[in-house]
CSV table of C-alpha atoms in Angstrom, one decimal:
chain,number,residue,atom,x,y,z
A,1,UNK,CA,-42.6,-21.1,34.4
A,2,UNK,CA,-39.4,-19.7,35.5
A,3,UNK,CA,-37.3,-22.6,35.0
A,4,UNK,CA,-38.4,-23.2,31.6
A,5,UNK,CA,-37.6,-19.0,30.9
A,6,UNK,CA,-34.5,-19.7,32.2
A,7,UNK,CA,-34.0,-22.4,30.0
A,8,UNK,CA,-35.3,-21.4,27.0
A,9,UNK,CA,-33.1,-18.4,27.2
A,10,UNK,CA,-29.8,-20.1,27.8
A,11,UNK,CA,-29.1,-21.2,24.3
A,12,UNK,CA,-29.3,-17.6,23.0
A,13,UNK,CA,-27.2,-16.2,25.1
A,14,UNK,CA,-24.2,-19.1,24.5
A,15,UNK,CA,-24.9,-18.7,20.2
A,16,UNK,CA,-24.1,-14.5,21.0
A,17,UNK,CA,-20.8,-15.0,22.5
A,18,UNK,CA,-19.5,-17.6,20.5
A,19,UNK,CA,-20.8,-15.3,17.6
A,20,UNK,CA,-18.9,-12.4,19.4
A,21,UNK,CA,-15.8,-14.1,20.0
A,22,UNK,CA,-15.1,-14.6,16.1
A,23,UNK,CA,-14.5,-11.2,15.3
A,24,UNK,CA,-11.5,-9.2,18.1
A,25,UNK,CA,-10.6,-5.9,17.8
A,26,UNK,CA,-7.1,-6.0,17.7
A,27,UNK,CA,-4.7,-2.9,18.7
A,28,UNK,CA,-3.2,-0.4,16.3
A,29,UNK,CA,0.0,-1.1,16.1
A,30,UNK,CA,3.1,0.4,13.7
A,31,UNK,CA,6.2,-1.1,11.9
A,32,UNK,CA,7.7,1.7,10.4
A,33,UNK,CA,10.0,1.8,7.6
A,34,UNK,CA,11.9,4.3,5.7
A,35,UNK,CA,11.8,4.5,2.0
A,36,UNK,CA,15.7,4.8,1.6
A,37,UNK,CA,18.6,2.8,2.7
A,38,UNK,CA,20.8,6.0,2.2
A,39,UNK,CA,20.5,7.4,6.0
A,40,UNK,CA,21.4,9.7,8.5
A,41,UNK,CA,22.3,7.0,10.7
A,42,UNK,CA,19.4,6.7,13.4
A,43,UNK,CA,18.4,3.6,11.0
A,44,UNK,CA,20.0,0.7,10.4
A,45,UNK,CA,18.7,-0.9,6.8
A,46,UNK,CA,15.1,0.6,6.5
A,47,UNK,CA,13.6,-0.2,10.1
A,48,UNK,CA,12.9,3.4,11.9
A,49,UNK,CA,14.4,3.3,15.2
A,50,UNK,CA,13.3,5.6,17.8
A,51,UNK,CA,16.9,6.8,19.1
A,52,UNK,CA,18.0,9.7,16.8
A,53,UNK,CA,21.0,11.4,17.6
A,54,UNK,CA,20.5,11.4,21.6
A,55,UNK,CA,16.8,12.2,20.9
A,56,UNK,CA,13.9,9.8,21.0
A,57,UNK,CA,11.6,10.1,17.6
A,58,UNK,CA,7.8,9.5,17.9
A,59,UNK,CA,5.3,9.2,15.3
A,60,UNK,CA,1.9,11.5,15.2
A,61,UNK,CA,-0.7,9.1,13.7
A,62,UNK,CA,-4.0,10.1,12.3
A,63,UNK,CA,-7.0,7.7,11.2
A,64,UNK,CA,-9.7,8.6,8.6
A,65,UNK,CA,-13.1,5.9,9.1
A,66,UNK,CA,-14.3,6.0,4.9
A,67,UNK,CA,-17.2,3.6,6.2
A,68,UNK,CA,-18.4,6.1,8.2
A,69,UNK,CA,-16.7,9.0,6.7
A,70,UNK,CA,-15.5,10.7,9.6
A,71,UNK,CA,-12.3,11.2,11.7
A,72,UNK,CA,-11.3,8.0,14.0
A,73,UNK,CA,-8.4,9.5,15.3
A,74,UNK,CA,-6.4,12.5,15.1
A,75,UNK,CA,-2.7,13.2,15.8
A,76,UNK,CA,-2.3,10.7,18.3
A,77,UNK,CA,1.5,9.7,19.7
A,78,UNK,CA,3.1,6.5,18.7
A,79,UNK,CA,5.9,5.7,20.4
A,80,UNK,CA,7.9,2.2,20.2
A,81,UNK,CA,7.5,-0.2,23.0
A,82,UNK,CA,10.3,-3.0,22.5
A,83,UNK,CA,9.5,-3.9,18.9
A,84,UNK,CA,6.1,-2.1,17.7
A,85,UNK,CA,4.8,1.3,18.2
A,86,UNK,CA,2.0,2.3,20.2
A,87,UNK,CA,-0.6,4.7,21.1
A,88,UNK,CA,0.5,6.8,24.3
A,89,UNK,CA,-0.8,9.6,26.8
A,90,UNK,CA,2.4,11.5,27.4
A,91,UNK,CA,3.8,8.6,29.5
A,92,UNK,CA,1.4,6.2,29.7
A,93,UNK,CA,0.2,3.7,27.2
A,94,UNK,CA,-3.2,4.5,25.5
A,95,UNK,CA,-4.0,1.5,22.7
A,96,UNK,CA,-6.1,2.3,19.9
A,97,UNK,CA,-8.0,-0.3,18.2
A,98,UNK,CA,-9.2,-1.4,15.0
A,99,UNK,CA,-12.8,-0.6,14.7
A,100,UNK,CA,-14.3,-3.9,13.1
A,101,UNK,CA,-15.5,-4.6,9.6
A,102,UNK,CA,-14.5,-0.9,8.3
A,103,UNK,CA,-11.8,0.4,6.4
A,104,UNK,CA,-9.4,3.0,7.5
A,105,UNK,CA,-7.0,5.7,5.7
A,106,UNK,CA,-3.7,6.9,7.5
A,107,UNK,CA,-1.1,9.8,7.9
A,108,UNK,CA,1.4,10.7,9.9
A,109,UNK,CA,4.5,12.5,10.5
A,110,UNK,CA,7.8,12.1,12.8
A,111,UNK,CA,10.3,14.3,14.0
A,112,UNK,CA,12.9,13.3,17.4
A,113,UNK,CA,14.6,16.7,18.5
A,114,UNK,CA,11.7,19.3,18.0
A,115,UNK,CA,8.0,19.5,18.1
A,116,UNK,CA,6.7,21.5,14.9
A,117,UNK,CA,3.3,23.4,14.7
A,118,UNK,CA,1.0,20.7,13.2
A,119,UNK,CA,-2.8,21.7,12.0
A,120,UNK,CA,-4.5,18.6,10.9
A,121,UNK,CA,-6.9,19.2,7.8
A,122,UNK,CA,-8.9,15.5,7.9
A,123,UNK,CA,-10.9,15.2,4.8
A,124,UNK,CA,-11.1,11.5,4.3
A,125,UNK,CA,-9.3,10.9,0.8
A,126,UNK,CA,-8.0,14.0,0.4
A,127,UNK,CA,-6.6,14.0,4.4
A,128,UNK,CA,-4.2,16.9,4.7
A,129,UNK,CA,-1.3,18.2,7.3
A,130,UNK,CA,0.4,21.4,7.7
A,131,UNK,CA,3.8,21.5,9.6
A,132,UNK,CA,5.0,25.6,10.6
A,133,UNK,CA,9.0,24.6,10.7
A,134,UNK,CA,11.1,27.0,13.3
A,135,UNK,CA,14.8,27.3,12.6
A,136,UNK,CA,15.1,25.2,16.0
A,137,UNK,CA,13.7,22.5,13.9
A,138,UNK,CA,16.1,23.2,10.7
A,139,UNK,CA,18.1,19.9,11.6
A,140,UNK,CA,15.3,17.4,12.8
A,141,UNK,CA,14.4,14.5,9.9
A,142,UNK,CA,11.1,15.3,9.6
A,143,UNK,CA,9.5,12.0,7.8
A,144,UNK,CA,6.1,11.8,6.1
A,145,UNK,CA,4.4,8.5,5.5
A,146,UNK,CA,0.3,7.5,4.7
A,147,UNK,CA,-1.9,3.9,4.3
A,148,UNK,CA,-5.1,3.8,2.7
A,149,UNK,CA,-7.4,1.0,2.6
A,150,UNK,CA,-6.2,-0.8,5.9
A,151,UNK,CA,-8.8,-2.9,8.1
A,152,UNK,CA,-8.5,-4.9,11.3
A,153,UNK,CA,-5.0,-6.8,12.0
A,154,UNK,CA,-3.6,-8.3,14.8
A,155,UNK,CA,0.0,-7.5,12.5
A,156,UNK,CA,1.5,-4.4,13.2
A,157,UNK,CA,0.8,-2.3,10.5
A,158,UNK,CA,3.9,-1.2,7.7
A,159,UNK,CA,3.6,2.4,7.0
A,160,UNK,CA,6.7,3.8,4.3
A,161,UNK,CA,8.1,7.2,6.0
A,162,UNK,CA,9.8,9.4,3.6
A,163,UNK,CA,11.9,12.5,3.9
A,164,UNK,CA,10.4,16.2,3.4
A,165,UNK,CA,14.0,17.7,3.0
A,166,UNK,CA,17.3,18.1,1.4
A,167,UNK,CA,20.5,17.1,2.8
A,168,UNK,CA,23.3,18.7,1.8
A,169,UNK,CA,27.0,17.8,2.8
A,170,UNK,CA,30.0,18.9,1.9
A,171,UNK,CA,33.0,16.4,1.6
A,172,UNK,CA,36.2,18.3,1.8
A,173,UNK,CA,39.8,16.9,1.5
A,174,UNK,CA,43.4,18.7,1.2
A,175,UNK,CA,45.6,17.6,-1.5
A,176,UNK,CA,49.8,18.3,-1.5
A,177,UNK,CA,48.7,20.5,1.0
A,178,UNK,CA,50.0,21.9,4.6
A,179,UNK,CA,47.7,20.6,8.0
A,180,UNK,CA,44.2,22.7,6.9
A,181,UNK,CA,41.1,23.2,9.5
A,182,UNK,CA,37.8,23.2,8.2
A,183,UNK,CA,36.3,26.3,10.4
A,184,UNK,CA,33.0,26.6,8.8
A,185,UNK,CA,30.7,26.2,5.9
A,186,UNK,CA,28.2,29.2,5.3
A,187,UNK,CA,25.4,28.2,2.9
A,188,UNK,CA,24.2,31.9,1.8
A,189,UNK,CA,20.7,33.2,1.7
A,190,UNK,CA,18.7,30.1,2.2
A,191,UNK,CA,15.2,29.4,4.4
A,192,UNK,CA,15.8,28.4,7.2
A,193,UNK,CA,11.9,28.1,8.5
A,194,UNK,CA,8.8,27.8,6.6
A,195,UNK,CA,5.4,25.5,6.0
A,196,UNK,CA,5.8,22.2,4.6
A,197,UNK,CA,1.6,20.7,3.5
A,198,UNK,CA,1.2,17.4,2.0
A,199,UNK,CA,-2.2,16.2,1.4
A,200,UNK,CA,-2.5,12.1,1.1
A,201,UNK,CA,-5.0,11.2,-1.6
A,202,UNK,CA,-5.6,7.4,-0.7
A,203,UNK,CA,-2.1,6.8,0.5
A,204,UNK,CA,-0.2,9.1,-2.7
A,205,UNK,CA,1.3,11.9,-1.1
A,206,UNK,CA,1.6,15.4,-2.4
A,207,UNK,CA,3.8,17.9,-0.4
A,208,UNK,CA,5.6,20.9,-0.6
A,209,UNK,CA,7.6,23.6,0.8
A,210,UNK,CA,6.2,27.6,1.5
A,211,UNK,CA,8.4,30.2,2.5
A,212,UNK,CA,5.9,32.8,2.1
A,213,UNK,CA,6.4,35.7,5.3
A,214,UNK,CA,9.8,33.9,5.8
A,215,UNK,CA,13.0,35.9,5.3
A,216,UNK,CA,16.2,33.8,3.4
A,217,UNK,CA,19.5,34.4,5.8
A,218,UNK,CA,22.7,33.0,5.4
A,219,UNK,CA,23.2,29.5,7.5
A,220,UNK,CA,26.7,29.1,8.9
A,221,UNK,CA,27.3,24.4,9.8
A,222,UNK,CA,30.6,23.7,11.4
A,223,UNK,CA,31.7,20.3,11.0
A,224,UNK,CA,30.2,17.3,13.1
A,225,UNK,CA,33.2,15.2,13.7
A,226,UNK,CA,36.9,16.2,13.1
A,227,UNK,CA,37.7,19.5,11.6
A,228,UNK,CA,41.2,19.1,11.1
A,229,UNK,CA,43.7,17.4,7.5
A,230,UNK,CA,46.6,16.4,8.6
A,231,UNK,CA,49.2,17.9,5.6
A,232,UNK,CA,49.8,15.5,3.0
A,233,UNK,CA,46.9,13.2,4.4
A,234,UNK,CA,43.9,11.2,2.1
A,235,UNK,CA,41.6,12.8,5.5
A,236,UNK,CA,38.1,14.3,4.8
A,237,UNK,CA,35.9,16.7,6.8
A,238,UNK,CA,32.2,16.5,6.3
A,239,UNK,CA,29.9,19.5,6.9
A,240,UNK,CA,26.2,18.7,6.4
A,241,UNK,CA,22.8,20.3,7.0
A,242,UNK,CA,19.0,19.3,6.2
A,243,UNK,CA,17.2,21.9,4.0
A,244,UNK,CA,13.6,22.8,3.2
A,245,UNK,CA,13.3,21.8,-0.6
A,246,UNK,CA,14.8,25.4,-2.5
A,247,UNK,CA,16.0,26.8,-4.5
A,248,UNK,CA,20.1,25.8,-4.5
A,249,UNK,CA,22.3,28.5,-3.2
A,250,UNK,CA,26.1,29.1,-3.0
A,251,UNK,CA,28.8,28.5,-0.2
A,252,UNK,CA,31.7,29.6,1.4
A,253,UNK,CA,34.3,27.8,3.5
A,254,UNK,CA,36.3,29.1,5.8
A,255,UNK,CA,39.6,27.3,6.4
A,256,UNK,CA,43.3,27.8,7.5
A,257,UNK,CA,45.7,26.6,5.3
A,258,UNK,CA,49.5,27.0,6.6
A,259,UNK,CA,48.6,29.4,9.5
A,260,UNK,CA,46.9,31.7,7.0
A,261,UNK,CA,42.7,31.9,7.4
A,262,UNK,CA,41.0,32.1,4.0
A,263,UNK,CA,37.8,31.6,2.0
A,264,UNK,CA,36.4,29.6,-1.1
A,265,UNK,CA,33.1,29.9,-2.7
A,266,UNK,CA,31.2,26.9,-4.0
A,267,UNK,CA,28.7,27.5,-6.5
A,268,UNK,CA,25.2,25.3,-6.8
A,269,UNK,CA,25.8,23.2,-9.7
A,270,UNK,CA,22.1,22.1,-9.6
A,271,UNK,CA,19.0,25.0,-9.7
A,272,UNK,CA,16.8,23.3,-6.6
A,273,UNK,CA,17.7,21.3,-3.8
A,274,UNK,CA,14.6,18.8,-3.8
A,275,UNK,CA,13.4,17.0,-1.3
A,276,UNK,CA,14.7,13.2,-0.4
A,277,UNK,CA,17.8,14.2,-1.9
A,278,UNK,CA,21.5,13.8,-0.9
A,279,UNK,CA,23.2,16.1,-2.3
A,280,UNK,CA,27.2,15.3,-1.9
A,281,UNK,CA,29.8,18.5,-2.6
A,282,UNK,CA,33.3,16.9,-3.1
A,283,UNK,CA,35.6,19.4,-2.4
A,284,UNK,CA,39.4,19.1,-3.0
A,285,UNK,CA,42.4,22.4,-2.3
A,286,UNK,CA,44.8,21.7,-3.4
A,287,UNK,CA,48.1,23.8,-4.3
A,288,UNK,CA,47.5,26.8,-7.1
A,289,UNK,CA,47.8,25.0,-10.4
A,290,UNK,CA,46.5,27.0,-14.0
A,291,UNK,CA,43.2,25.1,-14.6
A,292,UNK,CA,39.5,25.3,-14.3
A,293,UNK,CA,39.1,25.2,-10.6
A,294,UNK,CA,42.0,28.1,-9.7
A,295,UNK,CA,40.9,30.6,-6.9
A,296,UNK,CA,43.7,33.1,-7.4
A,297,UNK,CA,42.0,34.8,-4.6
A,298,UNK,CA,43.1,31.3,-1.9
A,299,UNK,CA,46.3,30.5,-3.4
A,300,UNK,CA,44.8,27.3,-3.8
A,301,UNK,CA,42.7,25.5,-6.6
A,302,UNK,CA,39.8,24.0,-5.8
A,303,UNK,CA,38.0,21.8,-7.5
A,304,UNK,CA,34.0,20.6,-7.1
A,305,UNK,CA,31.8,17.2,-8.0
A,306,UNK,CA,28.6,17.0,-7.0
A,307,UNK,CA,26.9,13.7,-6.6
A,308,UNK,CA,23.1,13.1,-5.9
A,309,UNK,CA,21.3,9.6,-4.9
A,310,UNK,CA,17.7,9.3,-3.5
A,311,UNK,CA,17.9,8.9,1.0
């Protein structure tokens, strides 16, 4: 009797593995791309790197199960191991894999240099995140990105980052002018901290800045590579910052010009700085001449185009 048992009960138990090895749970794993080519130069063409600036980028992932309506995962690290990004436990790697035959919904956010307050609001559909942005985290390119309908893949899975704020630069050059350092640029009463909230309705995402308990001060950027335009020179000195979408606001430069330190103002020229803007302030001084741009005030005339693309 036991041999036949024995017998009887070997086919069974060959038909469930086969039947089991049809269908793998394969790892979560992340090709992130940016939705711009216009960068601030920690990508090159639209693949996310992880080196920013001397800083190493992660991604915070979270995972929605709408066949079982309930969280799968939330705000786990991603970080990038040789070509993909994945899951990790401070140092050590920590997969997460595809639960099989159900459909999952996706958010996440990345920031390199700082490490912003994140509450995680998972709701399915309606997912939603809420980022409390210090002034220490002014400059970090914090990206938003979402995937909705995504199942089990042994591919590592494309999610589109995009960027929750403004960058502003200003482009300066010296025309028929004497050797002229760029000291500073002071970008007056803007915020500088607030609570950016996007909410990811099947992978369409809604987001938006509050300032509300936050106090508007004036931000003084000094320039990030040379500051200096040799006299008579075609050289240009770039001053840039990252802004919470706002409202635009004036600027003053400070410069020497022939020994002598003075000031410019540079007005807006658009009402709102939105976010996944560039926003480029060309800025020429050039000698006091009778015409739109004069600034009796300098000496100088100074004269200001703004140009805008998406990035």
């Amino acid at each position: 009797m036991r041999k036949i048992l024995i017998a009887m009960l070997l086919p069974v138990f060959l038909v469930s593995c086969n039947e089991m090895s049809q269908t793998t749970q394969s790892e979560i794993t992340l090709a992130p791309q940016i939705s711009c080519m216009e960068t601030r130069g920690y990508v090159e063409g639209t693949t996310m790197d992880d080196s920013d600036g001397g800083a190493t980028r992660v991604i915070y992932l979270s995972a929605y199960d709408k066949t079982n309506t309930r969280d799968y995962f939330v705000g786990c690290t991603f970080k990038k191991d040789a070509t993909d990004w994945r899951s990790y436990e401070e140092s050590m790697l920590a997969p997460k894999y595809w639960p099989i035959d159900h459909t999952l919904n996706f958010l996440a956010y990345s920031v390199a240099s700082s490490a912003p307050t994140a509450v995680w609001n998972t709701q399915g559909a309606t997912t939603g995140l809420d980022l409390y942005v210090g002034r220490e985290s002014l400059q970090d390119d914090i990206l938003i990105a979402a995937a909705a309908e995504r199942k089990n893949s042994a591919d590592p899975m494309c999610m589109t980052f995009s960027h929750t704020q403004a960058w502003v630069e200003y482009e300066i050059q010296a025309v028929d002018m004497p050797e002229v350092t760029i000291a500073d640029v002071t970008i007056k009463s803007v915020y500088s901290t607030g609570q950016f909230s996007v909410e990811n309705y099947d992978a369409t995402l809604i987001g938006k800045w509050d300032f509300s308990g936050a106090t508007a001060a004036d931000c003084k950027v000094v320039p990030a590579g040379s500051s200096t335009i040799a006299a008579s020179s075609a050289e240009k000195v770039k001053v840039s910052a990252l802004m919470p979408a706002q409202s635009a606001q004036e600027a003053v430069i400070s410069y020497k010009a022939g020994g002598i330190y003075k000031t410019t103002t540079i007005g807006m020229k658009v009402p709102v700085w939105e976010m996944g803007t560039h926003y480029i302030y060309k800025v020429t001084i050039s000698p006091l001449l009778t015409r739109a741009g004069e600034n009796v005030a300098t000496g100088e005339n100074v004269e200001v185009e703004l140009l805008q693309k998406p990035w």
